[in-house]
mmCIF file of C-alpha atoms in Angstrom:
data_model
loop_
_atom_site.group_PDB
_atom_site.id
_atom_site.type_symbol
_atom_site.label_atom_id
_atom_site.label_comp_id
_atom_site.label_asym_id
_atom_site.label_seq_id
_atom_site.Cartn_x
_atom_site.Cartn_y
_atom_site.Cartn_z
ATOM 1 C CA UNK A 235 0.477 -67.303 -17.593
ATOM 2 C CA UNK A 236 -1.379 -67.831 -21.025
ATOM 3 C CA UNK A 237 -4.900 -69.207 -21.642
ATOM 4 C CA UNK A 238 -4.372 -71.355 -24.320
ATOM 5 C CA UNK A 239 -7.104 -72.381 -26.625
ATOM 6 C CA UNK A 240 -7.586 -74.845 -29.325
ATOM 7 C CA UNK A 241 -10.481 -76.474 -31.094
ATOM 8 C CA UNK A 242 -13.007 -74.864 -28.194
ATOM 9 C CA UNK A 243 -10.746 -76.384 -25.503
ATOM 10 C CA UNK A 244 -11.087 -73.130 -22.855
ATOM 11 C CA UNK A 245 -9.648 -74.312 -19.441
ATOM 12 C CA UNK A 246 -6.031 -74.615 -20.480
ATOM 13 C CA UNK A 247 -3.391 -72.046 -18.926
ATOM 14 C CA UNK A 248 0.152 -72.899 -19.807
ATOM 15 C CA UNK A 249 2.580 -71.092 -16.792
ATOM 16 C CA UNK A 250 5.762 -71.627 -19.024
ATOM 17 C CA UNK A 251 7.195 -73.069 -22.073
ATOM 18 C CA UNK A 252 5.624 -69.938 -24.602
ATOM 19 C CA UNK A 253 7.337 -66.844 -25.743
ATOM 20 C CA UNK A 254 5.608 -63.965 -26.590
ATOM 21 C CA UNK A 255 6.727 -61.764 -29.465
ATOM 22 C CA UNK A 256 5.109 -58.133 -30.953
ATOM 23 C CA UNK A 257 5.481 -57.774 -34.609
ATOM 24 C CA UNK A 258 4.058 -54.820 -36.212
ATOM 25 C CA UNK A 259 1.672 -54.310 -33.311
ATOM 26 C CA UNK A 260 -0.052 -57.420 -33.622
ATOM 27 C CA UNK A 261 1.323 -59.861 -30.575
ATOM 28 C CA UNK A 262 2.198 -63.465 -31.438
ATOM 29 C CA UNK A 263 2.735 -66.532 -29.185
ATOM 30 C CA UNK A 264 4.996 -69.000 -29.918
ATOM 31 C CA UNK A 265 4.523 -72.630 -28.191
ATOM 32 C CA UNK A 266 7.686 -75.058 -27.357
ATOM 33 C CA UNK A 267 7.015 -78.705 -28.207
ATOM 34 C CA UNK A 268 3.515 -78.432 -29.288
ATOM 35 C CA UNK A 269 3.261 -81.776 -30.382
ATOM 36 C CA UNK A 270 4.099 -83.132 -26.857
ATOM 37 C CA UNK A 271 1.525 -80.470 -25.188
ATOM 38 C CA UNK A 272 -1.400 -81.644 -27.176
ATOM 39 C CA UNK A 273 -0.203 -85.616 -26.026
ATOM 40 C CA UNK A 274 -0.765 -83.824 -22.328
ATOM 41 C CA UNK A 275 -3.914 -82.318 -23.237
ATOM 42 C CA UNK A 276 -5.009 -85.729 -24.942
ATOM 43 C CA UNK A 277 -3.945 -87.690 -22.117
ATOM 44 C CA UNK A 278 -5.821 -85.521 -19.433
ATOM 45 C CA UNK A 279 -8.704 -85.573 -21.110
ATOM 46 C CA UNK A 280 -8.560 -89.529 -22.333
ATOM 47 C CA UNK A 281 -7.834 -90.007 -18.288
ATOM 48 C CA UNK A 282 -11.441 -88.037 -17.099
ATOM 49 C CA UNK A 283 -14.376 -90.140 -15.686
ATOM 50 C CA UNK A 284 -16.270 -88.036 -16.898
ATOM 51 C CA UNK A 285 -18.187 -87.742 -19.907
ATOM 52 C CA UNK A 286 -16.483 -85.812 -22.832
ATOM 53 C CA UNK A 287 -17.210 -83.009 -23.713
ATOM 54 C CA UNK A 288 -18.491 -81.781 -27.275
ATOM 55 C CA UNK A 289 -14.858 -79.203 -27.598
ATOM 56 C CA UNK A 290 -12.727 -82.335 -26.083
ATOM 57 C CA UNK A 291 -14.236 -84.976 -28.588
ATOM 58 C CA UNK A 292 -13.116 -82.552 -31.535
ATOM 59 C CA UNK A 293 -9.806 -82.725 -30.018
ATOM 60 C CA UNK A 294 -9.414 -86.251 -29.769
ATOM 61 C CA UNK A 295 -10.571 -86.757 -33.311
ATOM 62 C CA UNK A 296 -8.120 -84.429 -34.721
ATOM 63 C CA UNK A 297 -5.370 -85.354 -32.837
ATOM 64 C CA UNK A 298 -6.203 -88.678 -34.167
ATOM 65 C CA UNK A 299 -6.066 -86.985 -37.551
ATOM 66 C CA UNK A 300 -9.584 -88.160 -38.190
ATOM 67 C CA UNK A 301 -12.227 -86.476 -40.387
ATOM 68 C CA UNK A 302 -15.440 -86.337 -39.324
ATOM 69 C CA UNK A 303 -16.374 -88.710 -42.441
ATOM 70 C CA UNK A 304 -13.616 -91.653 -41.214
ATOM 71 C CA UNK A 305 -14.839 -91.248 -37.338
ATOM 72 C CA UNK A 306 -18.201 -91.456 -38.326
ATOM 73 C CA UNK A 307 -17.805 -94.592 -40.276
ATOM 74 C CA UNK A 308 -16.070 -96.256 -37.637
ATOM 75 C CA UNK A 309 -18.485 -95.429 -35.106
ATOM 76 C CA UNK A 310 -21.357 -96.498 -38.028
ATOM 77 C CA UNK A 311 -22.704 -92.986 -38.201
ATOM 78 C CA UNK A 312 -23.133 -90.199 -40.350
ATOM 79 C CA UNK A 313 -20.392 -87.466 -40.429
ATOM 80 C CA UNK A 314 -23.369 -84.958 -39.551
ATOM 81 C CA UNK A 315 -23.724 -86.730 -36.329
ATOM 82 C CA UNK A 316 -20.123 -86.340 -35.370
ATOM 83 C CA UNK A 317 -20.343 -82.732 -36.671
ATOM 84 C CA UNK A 318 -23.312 -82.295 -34.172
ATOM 85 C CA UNK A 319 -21.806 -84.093 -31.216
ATOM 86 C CA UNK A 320 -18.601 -81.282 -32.021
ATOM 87 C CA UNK A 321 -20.864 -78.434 -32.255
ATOM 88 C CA UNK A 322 -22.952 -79.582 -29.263
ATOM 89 C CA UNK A 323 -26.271 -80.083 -30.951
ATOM 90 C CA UNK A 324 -26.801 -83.359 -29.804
ATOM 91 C CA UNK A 325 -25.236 -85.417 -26.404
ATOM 92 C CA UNK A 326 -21.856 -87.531 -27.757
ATOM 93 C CA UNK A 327 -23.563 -91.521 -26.656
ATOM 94 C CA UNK A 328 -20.882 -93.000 -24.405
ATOM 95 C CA UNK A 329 -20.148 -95.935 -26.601
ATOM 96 C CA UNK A 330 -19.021 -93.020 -28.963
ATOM 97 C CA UNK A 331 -17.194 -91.153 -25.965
ATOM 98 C CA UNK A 332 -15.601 -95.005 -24.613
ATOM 99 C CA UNK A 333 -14.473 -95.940 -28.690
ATOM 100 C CA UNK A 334 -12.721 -92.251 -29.261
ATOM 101 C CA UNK A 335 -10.953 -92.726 -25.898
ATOM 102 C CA UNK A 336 -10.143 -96.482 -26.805
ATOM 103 C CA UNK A 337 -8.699 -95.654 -30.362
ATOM 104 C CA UNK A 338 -6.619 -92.551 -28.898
ATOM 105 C CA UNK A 339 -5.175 -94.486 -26.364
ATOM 106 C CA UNK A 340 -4.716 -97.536 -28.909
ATOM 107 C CA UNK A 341 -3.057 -95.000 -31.459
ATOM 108 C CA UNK A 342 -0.170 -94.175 -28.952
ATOM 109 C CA UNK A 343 0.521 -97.749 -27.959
ATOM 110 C CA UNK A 344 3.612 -98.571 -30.618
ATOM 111 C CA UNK A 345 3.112 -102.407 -30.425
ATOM 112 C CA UNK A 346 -0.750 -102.822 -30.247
ATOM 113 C CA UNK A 347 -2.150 -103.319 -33.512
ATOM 114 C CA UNK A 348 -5.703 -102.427 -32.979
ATOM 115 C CA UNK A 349 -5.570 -98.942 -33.177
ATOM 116 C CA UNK A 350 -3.723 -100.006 -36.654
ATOM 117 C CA UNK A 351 -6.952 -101.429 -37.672
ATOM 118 C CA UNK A 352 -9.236 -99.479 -36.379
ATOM 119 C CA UNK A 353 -7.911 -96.690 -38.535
ATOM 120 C CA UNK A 354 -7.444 -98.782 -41.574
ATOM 121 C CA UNK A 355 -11.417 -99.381 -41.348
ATOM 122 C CA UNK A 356 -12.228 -95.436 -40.742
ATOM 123 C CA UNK A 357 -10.229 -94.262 -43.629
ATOM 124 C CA UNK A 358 -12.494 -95.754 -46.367
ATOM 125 C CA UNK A 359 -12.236 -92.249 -47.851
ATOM 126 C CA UNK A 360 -8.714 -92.975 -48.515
ATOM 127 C CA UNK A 361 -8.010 -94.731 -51.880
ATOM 128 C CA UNK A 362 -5.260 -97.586 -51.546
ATOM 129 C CA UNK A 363 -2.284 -96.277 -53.451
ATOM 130 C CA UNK A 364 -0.325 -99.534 -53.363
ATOM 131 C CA UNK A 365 -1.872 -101.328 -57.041
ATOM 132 C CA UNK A 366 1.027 -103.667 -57.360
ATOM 133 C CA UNK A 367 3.027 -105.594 -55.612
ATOM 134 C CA UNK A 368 6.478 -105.346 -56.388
ATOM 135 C CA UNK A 369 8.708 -108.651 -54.449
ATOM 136 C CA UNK A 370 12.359 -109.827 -55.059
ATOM 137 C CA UNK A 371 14.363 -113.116 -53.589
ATOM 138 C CA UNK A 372 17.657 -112.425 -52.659
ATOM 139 C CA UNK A 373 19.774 -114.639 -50.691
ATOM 140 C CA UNK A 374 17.012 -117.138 -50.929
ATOM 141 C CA UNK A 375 14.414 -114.883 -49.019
ATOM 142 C CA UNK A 376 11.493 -112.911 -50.189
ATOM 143 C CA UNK A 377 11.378 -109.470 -50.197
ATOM 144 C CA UNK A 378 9.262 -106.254 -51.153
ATOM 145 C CA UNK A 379 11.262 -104.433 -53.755
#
């Protein structure tokens, strides 16, 4: 068994799926398919009745790929708020908790557009890089070139 932590998360034991390797005395662990064990983390703690915690909300906003800044601007707060909701300063308001939850579980759903837009209006901090518009007909239809 290994305790697995990340970003504060403490009450995660994997039983399998992790090799563990000494090199030069200092011991490494190697995860299999990390990208689908963070989706199982998400998803457990996206499925809890309970509030979120302070550790699971950072979590959820990274796995989003979210800064601080772009969550906070969705949510119509300052990134200092979000950055004292993740350090447990200050209680995470459920409308916060109920929107992260809503724009994970938007994020992973490949034909809803919401979680589209609901990322396109966080990332104001992200300059459009598309400045012209390029378009070609060919066989009488309209395409980007």
């Amino acid at each position: 068994m290994y305790h697995y932590t990340e970003s504060g998360l403490s009450y995660v034991y994997l039983t399998n799926g992790f090799n563990m390797e000494v090199i030069d005395g200092e011991e490494f662990v190697g995860i299999d398919n990390l990208h689908e064990l963070h989706r199982l983390i998400s998803k457990n703690i996206i499925d809890q009745i309970r509030p979120i915690s302070n550790d699971e909300f950072k979590f959820i906003r990274v796995e989003l790929n979210m800064s601080q800044k772009g969550l906070g601007n969705l949510l119509g707060v300052d990134s200092q708020t979000v950055a004292r909701w993740e350090k447990g300063q200050t209680a995470i308001p459920r409308t916060a908790d109920v929107t992260l939850r809503a724009l994970y579980i938007e994020s992973n759903d490949e034909d809803s557009q919401v979680g589209l837009l609901l990322t396109m209006l966080s990332d104001v901090e992200i300059e459009s890089k598309m400045t012209e518009l390029h378009l070609e007909e060919q066989n009488k239809e309209w395409r980007v070139a």
